[in-house]
Amino acid sequence: MWRRFAHLSLSISRTKLQSLVRDPTVLKLINTFSSDAGNDGVASSRKPFITFVLGGPGSGKGTQCEKIASIFGFAHLSAGELLREEMSSPSENGELIRNVIKEGKIVPSAITISLIKRAINSATSDKILIDGFPRSEENRIAFEKIIGVEPDLVIFFECPEEEMVKRILGRNQGRIDDNMETIRKRLKVFEDLNMPVVEHYSSKGKVHKITATGTVDEIFERVRQVFASLRYLKACLSF
């Protein structure tokens, strides 16, 4: 399986996505990333242990990912951050992504996945946390088809809606969408799109649900127990 992972290619998506997406800007973006991503694979000696980290807005998954990365030596990859970094770059790819978003379109899964792949290639750790991805079944299917593997582990932070609303309102980060109406909408979108992904991996026994209430340290203790209980990790990774 890992040999297959070592020679991944994103060339699969170009023809198929072109038949699905007709917008010239989006097509140019897909072509650019497909070409770039096909040129370099994950080194054959590497055997990444991939963990998806999922949870609603305000569930605290970003904070917990930072602690997991620090304590257990994982590389923390945030799909949203990778897109924002690419958007802010002066590169042609960044400009194309900005144009897609400016026009109210959704960045195709193949592009986000190509950024994740690039980040995996440059990571110094073979233990990878992918934070906030996949966001939907379409994302999940595209990741598995393009990358050629499933995650080894899925962490899902379960948090009551009222607690997530409270945390988002308390962030005070100046986000224009952090008001009650839009927060409720974001949570509904998360439930509609993300929960099928959680259910899919639950059926395969890959999901560990974490109760995301209490202090940061209390929540992390639950997370720590999950990783500590995975004895096979200790046999094949340097925990």
PDB file of C-alpha atoms in Angstrom:
ATOM      1  CA  MET A   1       0.000   0.000   0.000  1.00  0.00           C
ATOM      2  CA  TRP A   2       2.780   2.407   0.898  1.00  0.00           C
ATOM      3  CA  ARG A   3       4.589   1.731  -2.372  1.00  0.00           C
ATOM      4  CA  ARG A   4       1.409   2.806  -4.126  1.00  0.00           C
ATOM      5  CA  PHE A   5       1.331   5.916  -1.933  1.00  0.00           C
ATOM      6  CA  ALA A   6       4.940   6.613  -2.832  1.00  0.00           C
ATOM      7  CA  HIS A   7       4.081   7.096  -6.487  1.00  0.00           C
ATOM      8  CA  LEU A   8       0.874   9.080  -6.272  1.00  0.00           C
ATOM      9  CA  SER A   9      -0.187  11.263  -9.115  1.00  0.00           C
ATOM     10  CA  LEU A  10      -2.915  13.836  -9.495  1.00  0.00           C
ATOM     11  CA  SER A  11      -3.135  13.423 -13.273  1.00  0.00           C
ATOM     12  CA  ILE A  12      -6.328  11.386 -12.760  1.00  0.00           C
ATOM     13  CA  SER A  13      -8.412  14.473 -12.137  1.00  0.00           C
ATOM     14  CA  ARG A  14      -7.674  16.640 -15.115  1.00  0.00           C
ATOM     15  CA  THR A  15      -9.867  14.991 -17.763  1.00  0.00           C
ATOM     16  CA  LYS A  16     -12.614  14.014 -15.346  1.00  0.00           C
ATOM     17  CA  LEU A  17     -12.800  17.407 -13.668  1.00  0.00           C
ATOM     18  CA  GLN A  18     -12.732  19.206 -17.010  1.00  0.00           C
ATOM     19  CA  SER A  19     -15.860  17.310 -17.976  1.00  0.00           C
ATOM     20  CA  LEU A  20     -17.515  18.437 -14.747  1.00  0.00           C
ATOM     21  CA  VAL A  21     -16.248  21.993 -14.458  1.00  0.00           C
ATOM     22  CA  ARG A  22     -16.546  24.357 -17.425  1.00  0.00           C
ATOM     23  CA  ASP A  23     -15.502  27.653 -15.878  1.00  0.00           C
ATOM     24  CA  PRO A  24     -12.255  28.836 -17.551  1.00  0.00           C
ATOM     25  CA  THR A  25     -10.716  30.158 -14.319  1.00  0.00           C
ATOM     26  CA  VAL A  26     -11.387  26.942 -12.420  1.00  0.00           C
ATOM     27  CA  LEU A  27     -10.142  24.822 -15.341  1.00  0.00           C
ATOM     28  CA  LYS A  28      -6.893  26.785 -15.491  1.00  0.00           C
ATOM     29  CA  LEU A  29      -6.436  26.300 -11.756  1.00  0.00           C
ATOM     30  CA  ILE A  30      -7.050  22.545 -12.007  1.00  0.00           C
ATOM     31  CA  ASN A  31      -4.623  22.223 -14.926  1.00  0.00           C
ATOM     32  CA  THR A  32      -1.912  24.153 -13.094  1.00  0.00           C
ATOM     33  CA  PHE A  33      -2.131  22.123  -9.884  1.00  0.00           C
ATOM     34  CA  SER A  34      -2.524  18.795 -11.697  1.00  0.00           C
ATOM     35  CA  SER A  35       0.655  19.462 -13.652  1.00  0.00           C
ATOM     36  CA  ASP A  36       2.593  20.602 -10.597  1.00  0.00           C
ATOM     37  CA  ALA A  37       1.429  17.766  -8.384  1.00  0.00           C
ATOM     38  CA  GLY A  38       2.244  15.055 -10.883  1.00  0.00           C
ATOM     39  CA  ASN A  39       5.897  15.971 -10.929  1.00  0.00           C
ATOM     40  CA  ASP A  40       6.885  14.897  -7.442  1.00  0.00           C
ATOM     41  CA  GLY A  41       5.797  11.960  -5.350  1.00  0.00           C
ATOM     42  CA  VAL A  42       6.222  11.082  -1.715  1.00  0.00           C
ATOM     43  CA  ALA A  43       9.662   9.563  -1.197  1.00  0.00           C
ATOM     44  CA  SER A  44       9.478   5.789  -1.411  1.00  0.00           C
ATOM     45  CA  SER A  45      11.193   5.309   1.960  1.00  0.00           C
ATOM     46  CA  ARG A  46       8.480   7.237   3.798  1.00  0.00           C
ATOM     47  CA  LYS A  47       5.475   5.556   5.359  1.00  0.00           C
ATOM     48  CA  PRO A  48       3.215   8.354   6.593  1.00  0.00           C
ATOM     49  CA  PHE A  49       0.709   7.629   9.330  1.00  0.00           C
ATOM     50  CA  ILE A  50      -2.238   9.826   8.366  1.00  0.00           C
ATOM     51  CA  THR A  51      -4.767  11.107  10.891  1.00  0.00           C
ATOM     52  CA  PHE A  52      -7.826  13.133   9.921  1.00  0.00           C
ATOM     53  CA  VAL A  53      -8.974  15.523  12.663  1.00  0.00           C
ATOM     54  CA  LEU A  54     -12.617  16.543  12.370  1.00  0.00           C
ATOM     55  CA  GLY A  55     -14.971  18.643  14.452  1.00  0.00           C
ATOM     56  CA  GLY A  56     -17.384  21.521  14.102  1.00  0.00           C
ATOM     57  CA  PRO A  57     -16.390  25.185  14.233  1.00  0.00           C
ATOM     58  CA  GLY A  58     -15.612  25.981  17.847  1.00  0.00           C
ATOM     59  CA  SER A  59     -14.979  22.344  18.792  1.00  0.00           C
ATOM     60  CA  GLY A  60     -11.352  23.166  19.635  1.00  0.00           C
ATOM     61  CA  LYS A  61      -9.743  20.819  17.129  1.00  0.00           C
ATOM     62  CA  GLY A  62      -7.112  23.369  16.059  1.00  0.00           C
ATOM     63  CA  THR A  63      -5.910  23.848  19.634  1.00  0.00           C
ATOM     64  CA  GLN A  64      -5.811  20.103  20.224  1.00  0.00           C
ATOM     65  CA  CYS A  65      -3.928  19.535  16.957  1.00  0.00           C
ATOM     66  CA  GLU A  66      -1.209  21.899  18.179  1.00  0.00           C
ATOM     67  CA  LYS A  67      -0.854  19.871  21.378  1.00  0.00           C
ATOM     68  CA  ILE A  68      -0.873  16.530  19.516  1.00  0.00           C
ATOM     69  CA  ALA A  69       1.829  17.835  17.173  1.00  0.00           C
ATOM     70  CA  SER A  70       3.921  19.075  20.089  1.00  0.00           C
ATOM     71  CA  ILE A  71       3.604  16.010  22.334  1.00  0.00           C
ATOM     72  CA  PHE A  72       3.546  13.207  19.780  1.00  0.00           C
ATOM     73  CA  GLY A  73       5.684  14.698  17.018  1.00  0.00           C
ATOM     74  CA  PHE A  74       3.054  14.965  14.293  1.00  0.00           C
ATOM     75  CA  ALA A  75       3.181  17.421  11.410  1.00  0.00           C
ATOM     76  CA  HIS A  76       0.053  19.587  11.685  1.00  0.00           C
ATOM     77  CA  LEU A  77      -1.477  20.387   8.289  1.00  0.00           C
ATOM     78  CA  SER A  78      -4.540  22.640   8.190  1.00  0.00           C
ATOM     79  CA  ALA A  79      -6.376  22.521   4.860  1.00  0.00           C
ATOM     80  CA  GLY A  80      -7.724  26.033   5.417  1.00  0.00           C
ATOM     81  CA  GLU A  81      -4.296  27.430   6.284  1.00  0.00           C
ATOM     82  CA  LEU A  82      -2.714  25.792   3.250  1.00  0.00           C
ATOM     83  CA  LEU A  83      -5.277  27.454   0.980  1.00  0.00           C
ATOM     84  CA  ARG A  84      -4.868  30.822   2.703  1.00  0.00           C
ATOM     85  CA  GLU A  85      -1.082  30.616   2.416  1.00  0.00           C
ATOM     86  CA  GLU A  86      -1.314  29.801  -1.279  1.00  0.00           C
ATOM     87  CA  MET A  87      -3.817  32.616  -1.805  1.00  0.00           C
ATOM     88  CA  SER A  88      -1.533  35.139  -0.119  1.00  0.00           C
ATOM     89  CA  SER A  89       1.473  34.143  -2.202  1.00  0.00           C
ATOM     90  CA  PRO A  90       2.426  36.224  -5.255  1.00  0.00           C
ATOM     91  CA  SER A  91       2.386  33.094  -7.414  1.00  0.00           C
ATOM     92  CA  GLU A  92       0.078  32.521 -10.354  1.00  0.00           C
ATOM     93  CA  ASN A  93      -1.575  29.700  -8.402  1.00  0.00           C
ATOM     94  CA  GLY A  94      -2.387  32.090  -5.553  1.00  0.00           C
ATOM     95  CA  GLU A  95      -3.957  34.568  -7.931  1.00  0.00           C
ATOM     96  CA  LEU A  96      -6.038  31.835  -9.570  1.00  0.00           C
ATOM     97  CA  ILE A  97      -7.354  30.636  -6.197  1.00  0.00           C
ATOM     98  CA  ARG A  98      -8.211  34.215  -5.208  1.00  0.00           C
ATOM     99  CA  ASN A  99     -10.158  34.659  -8.439  1.00  0.00           C
ATOM    100  CA  VAL A 100     -12.101  31.434  -7.909  1.00  0.00           C
ATOM    101  CA  ILE A 101     -13.117  32.468  -4.386  1.00  0.00           C
ATOM    102  CA  LYS A 102     -13.820  36.071  -5.423  1.00  0.00           C
ATOM    103  CA  GLU A 103     -16.267  34.766  -8.009  1.00  0.00           C
ATOM    104  CA  GLY A 104     -18.080  32.799  -5.316  1.00  0.00           C
ATOM    105  CA  LYS A 105     -16.977  29.413  -6.603  1.00  0.00           C
ATOM    106  CA  ILE A 106     -15.701  26.470  -4.554  1.00  0.00           C
ATOM    107  CA  VAL A 107     -12.048  25.532  -4.874  1.00  0.00           C
ATOM    108  CA  PRO A 108     -12.042  22.008  -6.396  1.00  0.00           C
ATOM    109  CA  SER A 109     -11.047  19.142  -4.101  1.00  0.00           C
ATOM    110  CA  ALA A 110      -8.127  18.203  -6.362  1.00  0.00           C
ATOM    111  CA  ILE A 111      -6.495  21.558  -5.671  1.00  0.00           C
ATOM    112  CA  THR A 112      -6.801  21.325  -1.879  1.00  0.00           C
ATOM    113  CA  ILE A 113      -5.521  17.763  -2.005  1.00  0.00           C
ATOM    114  CA  SER A 114      -2.545  18.800  -4.124  1.00  0.00           C
ATOM    115  CA  LEU A 115      -1.620  21.365  -1.449  1.00  0.00           C
ATOM    116  CA  ILE A 116      -1.926  18.682   1.231  1.00  0.00           C
ATOM    117  CA  LYS A 117       0.274  16.357  -0.797  1.00  0.00           C
ATOM    118  CA  ARG A 118       2.885  19.078  -1.219  1.00  0.00           C
ATOM    119  CA  ALA A 119       2.851  19.692   2.537  1.00  0.00           C
ATOM    120  CA  ILE A 120       3.257  15.964   3.253  1.00  0.00           C
ATOM    121  CA  ASN A 121       6.243  15.882   0.899  1.00  0.00           C
ATOM    122  CA  SER A 122       7.943  18.728   2.742  1.00  0.00           C
ATOM    123  CA  ALA A 123       7.022  17.612   6.280  1.00  0.00           C
ATOM    124  CA  THR A 124       9.867  16.508   8.527  1.00  0.00           C
ATOM    125  CA  SER A 125       7.644  13.966  10.303  1.00  0.00           C
ATOM    126  CA  ASP A 126       6.075  10.810   8.927  1.00  0.00           C
ATOM    127  CA  LYS A 127       3.162  11.274  11.334  1.00  0.00           C
ATOM    128  CA  ILE A 128       0.634  13.578   9.707  1.00  0.00           C
ATOM    129  CA  LEU A 129      -2.386  15.373  11.174  1.00  0.00           C
ATOM    130  CA  ILE A 130      -4.770  16.733   8.549  1.00  0.00           C
ATOM    131  CA  ASP A 131      -6.909  19.305  10.329  1.00  0.00           C
ATOM    132  CA  GLY A 132     -10.390  20.130   8.999  1.00  0.00           C
ATOM    133  CA  PHE A 133     -10.311  17.867   5.957  1.00  0.00           C
ATOM    134  CA  PRO A 134     -12.189  16.159   4.401  1.00  0.00           C
ATOM    135  CA  ARG A 135     -15.153  18.501   4.800  1.00  0.00           C
ATOM    136  CA  SER A 136     -17.549  16.392   2.755  1.00  0.00           C
ATOM    137  CA  GLU A 137     -18.035  13.012   1.127  1.00  0.00           C
ATOM    138  CA  GLU A 138     -16.884  14.526  -2.154  1.00  0.00           C
ATOM    139  CA  ASN A 139     -13.629  15.606  -0.450  1.00  0.00           C
ATOM    140  CA  ARG A 140     -13.212  12.150   1.085  1.00  0.00           C
ATOM    141  CA  ILE A 141     -13.757  10.282  -2.165  1.00  0.00           C
ATOM    142  CA  ALA A 142     -11.389  12.599  -4.042  1.00  0.00           C
ATOM    143  CA  PHE A 143      -8.665  12.226  -1.388  1.00  0.00           C
ATOM    144  CA  GLU A 144      -8.838   8.439  -1.434  1.00  0.00           C
ATOM    145  CA  LYS A 145      -8.914   8.278  -5.236  1.00  0.00           C
ATOM    146  CA  ILE A 146      -6.116  10.781  -5.826  1.00  0.00           C
ATOM    147  CA  ILE A 147      -3.838   9.850  -2.925  1.00  0.00           C
ATOM    148  CA  GLY A 148      -4.640   6.156  -3.110  1.00  0.00           C
ATOM    149  CA  VAL A 149      -4.922   5.525   0.650  1.00  0.00           C
ATOM    150  CA  GLU A 150      -7.364   5.995   3.496  1.00  0.00           C
ATOM    151  CA  PRO A 151      -6.469   7.650   6.799  1.00  0.00           C
ATOM    152  CA  ASP A 152      -5.090   5.353   9.470  1.00  0.00           C
ATOM    153  CA  LEU A 153      -7.016   7.162  12.179  1.00  0.00           C
ATOM    154  CA  VAL A 154      -9.863   9.698  12.434  1.00  0.00           C
ATOM    155  CA  ILE A 155     -10.257  11.875  15.519  1.00  0.00           C
ATOM    156  CA  PHE A 156     -13.693  13.471  15.855  1.00  0.00           C
ATOM    157  CA  PHE A 157     -14.291  16.139  18.480  1.00  0.00           C
ATOM    158  CA  GLU A 158     -17.875  15.918  19.722  1.00  0.00           C
ATOM    159  CA  CYS A 159     -19.078  19.196  21.193  1.00  0.00           C
ATOM    160  CA  PRO A 160     -22.618  20.405  22.032  1.00  0.00           C
ATOM    161  CA  GLU A 161     -23.860  23.075  19.643  1.00  0.00           C
ATOM    162  CA  GLU A 162     -24.416  25.621  22.402  1.00  0.00           C
ATOM    163  CA  GLU A 163     -20.826  25.205  23.579  1.00  0.00           C
ATOM    164  CA  MET A 164     -19.488  25.706  20.053  1.00  0.00           C
ATOM    165  CA  VAL A 165     -21.628  28.836  19.639  1.00  0.00           C
ATOM    166  CA  LYS A 166     -20.342  30.176  22.955  1.00  0.00           C
ATOM    167  CA  ARG A 167     -16.720  29.569  21.994  1.00  0.00           C
ATOM    168  CA  ILE A 168     -17.071  31.163  18.562  1.00  0.00           C
ATOM    169  CA  LEU A 169     -18.748  34.254  20.007  1.00  0.00           C
ATOM    170  CA  GLY A 170     -16.012  34.452  22.632  1.00  0.00           C
ATOM    171  CA  ARG A 171     -13.153  34.416  20.142  1.00  0.00           C
ATOM    172  CA  ASN A 172     -13.460  38.157  19.541  1.00  0.00           C
ATOM    173  CA  GLN A 173     -11.328  37.885  16.420  1.00  0.00           C
ATOM    174  CA  GLY A 174     -13.260  40.449  14.429  1.00  0.00           C
ATOM    175  CA  ARG A 175     -14.715  37.941  11.999  1.00  0.00           C
ATOM    176  CA  ILE A 176     -17.720  39.450  10.277  1.00  0.00           C
ATOM    177  CA  ASP A 177     -19.415  36.059  10.126  1.00  0.00           C
ATOM    178  CA  ASP A 178     -19.191  35.449  13.875  1.00  0.00           C
ATOM    179  CA  ASN A 179     -22.766  36.389  14.699  1.00  0.00           C
ATOM    180  CA  MET A 180     -25.535  34.122  15.901  1.00  0.00           C
ATOM    181  CA  GLU A 181     -27.321  33.637  12.580  1.00  0.00           C
ATOM    182  CA  THR A 182     -24.237  32.861  10.547  1.00  0.00           C
ATOM    183  CA  ILE A 183     -22.792  30.650  13.293  1.00  0.00           C
ATOM    184  CA  ARG A 184     -25.948  28.522  13.265  1.00  0.00           C
ATOM    185  CA  LYS A 185     -25.710  28.252   9.494  1.00  0.00           C
ATOM    186  CA  ARG A 186     -22.048  27.195   9.679  1.00  0.00           C
ATOM    187  CA  LEU A 187     -22.898  24.510  12.218  1.00  0.00           C
ATOM    188  CA  LYS A 188     -25.753  23.238  10.045  1.00  0.00           C
ATOM    189  CA  VAL A 189     -23.479  23.080   7.003  1.00  0.00           C
ATOM    190  CA  PHE A 190     -20.897  21.190   9.060  1.00  0.00           C
ATOM    191  CA  GLU A 191     -23.485  18.662  10.227  1.00  0.00           C
ATOM    192  CA  ASP A 192     -24.877  18.123   6.735  1.00  0.00           C
ATOM    193  CA  LEU A 193     -21.501  17.733   5.019  1.00  0.00           C
ATOM    194  CA  ASN A 194     -19.107  16.382   7.668  1.00  0.00           C
ATOM    195  CA  MET A 195     -21.227  13.844   9.506  1.00  0.00           C
ATOM    196  CA  PRO A 196     -21.492  11.470   6.508  1.00  0.00           C
ATOM    197  CA  VAL A 197     -17.669  11.390   6.481  1.00  0.00           C
ATOM    198  CA  VAL A 198     -17.594  10.560  10.200  1.00  0.00           C
ATOM    199  CA  GLU A 199     -20.232   7.863   9.707  1.00  0.00           C
ATOM    200  CA  HIS A 200     -18.312   6.340   6.792  1.00  0.00           C
ATOM    201  CA  TYR A 201     -15.090   5.965   8.754  1.00  0.00           C
ATOM    202  CA  SER A 202     -16.999   4.872  11.874  1.00  0.00           C
ATOM    203  CA  SER A 203     -18.305   1.928   9.884  1.00  0.00           C
ATOM    204  CA  LYS A 204     -14.671   0.986   9.223  1.00  0.00           C
ATOM    205  CA  GLY A 205     -13.662   1.256  12.869  1.00  0.00           C
ATOM    206  CA  LYS A 206     -11.303   4.174  12.260  1.00  0.00           C
ATOM    207  CA  VAL A 207     -13.056   6.876  14.305  1.00  0.00           C
ATOM    208  CA  HIS A 208     -12.187   7.815  17.881  1.00  0.00           C
ATOM    209  CA  LYS A 209     -14.723  10.263  19.296  1.00  0.00           C
ATOM    210  CA  ILE A 210     -13.463  12.763  21.851  1.00  0.00           C
ATOM    211  CA  THR A 211     -15.803  14.626  24.207  1.00  0.00           C
ATOM    212  CA  ALA A 212     -14.728  18.220  23.555  1.00  0.00           C
ATOM    213  CA  THR A 213     -16.002  19.842  26.743  1.00  0.00           C
ATOM    214  CA  GLY A 214     -13.966  20.970  29.724  1.00  0.00           C
ATOM    215  CA  THR A 215     -10.608  22.701  29.819  1.00  0.00           C
ATOM    216  CA  VAL A 216      -8.033  22.382  27.052  1.00  0.00           C
ATOM    217  CA  ASP A 217      -5.927  20.100  29.268  1.00  0.00           C
ATOM    218  CA  GLU A 218      -8.905  17.935  30.244  1.00  0.00           C
ATOM    219  CA  ILE A 219      -9.807  17.440  26.599  1.00  0.00           C
ATOM    220  CA  PHE A 220      -6.208  16.688  25.668  1.00  0.00           C
ATOM    221  CA  GLU A 221      -5.998  14.013  28.340  1.00  0.00           C
ATOM    222  CA  ARG A 222      -8.768  12.173  26.471  1.00  0.00           C
ATOM    223  CA  VAL A 223      -6.856  12.639  23.231  1.00  0.00           C
ATOM    224  CA  ARG A 224      -3.614  11.442  24.827  1.00  0.00           C
ATOM    225  CA  GLN A 225      -5.281   8.244  25.983  1.00  0.00           C
ATOM    226  CA  VAL A 226      -6.355   7.463  22.415  1.00  0.00           C
ATOM    227  CA  PHE A 227      -2.817   7.718  21.067  1.00  0.00           C
ATOM    228  CA  ALA A 228      -1.334   5.924  24.056  1.00  0.00           C
ATOM    229  CA  SER A 229      -3.771   3.034  23.555  1.00  0.00           C
ATOM    230  CA  LEU A 230      -2.712   2.439  19.973  1.00  0.00           C
ATOM    231  CA  ARG A 231       0.008  -0.068  20.754  1.00  0.00           C
ATOM    232  CA  TYR A 232       0.791  -0.781  17.143  1.00  0.00           C
ATOM    233  CA  LEU A 233       1.825   2.849  16.769  1.00  0.00           C
ATOM    234  CA  LYS A 234       4.552   2.354  19.336  1.00  0.00           C
ATOM    235  CA  ALA A 235       5.863  -0.580  17.321  1.00  0.00           C
ATOM    236  CA  CYS A 236       6.175   1.301  14.041  1.00  0.00           C
ATOM    237  CA  LEU A 237       6.540   4.954  15.027  1.00  0.00           C
ATOM    238  CA  SER A 238       8.749   6.864  17.439  1.00  0.00           C
ATOM    239  CA  PHE A 239       6.237   8.040  20.050  1.00  0.00           C
TER     240      PHE A 239
END
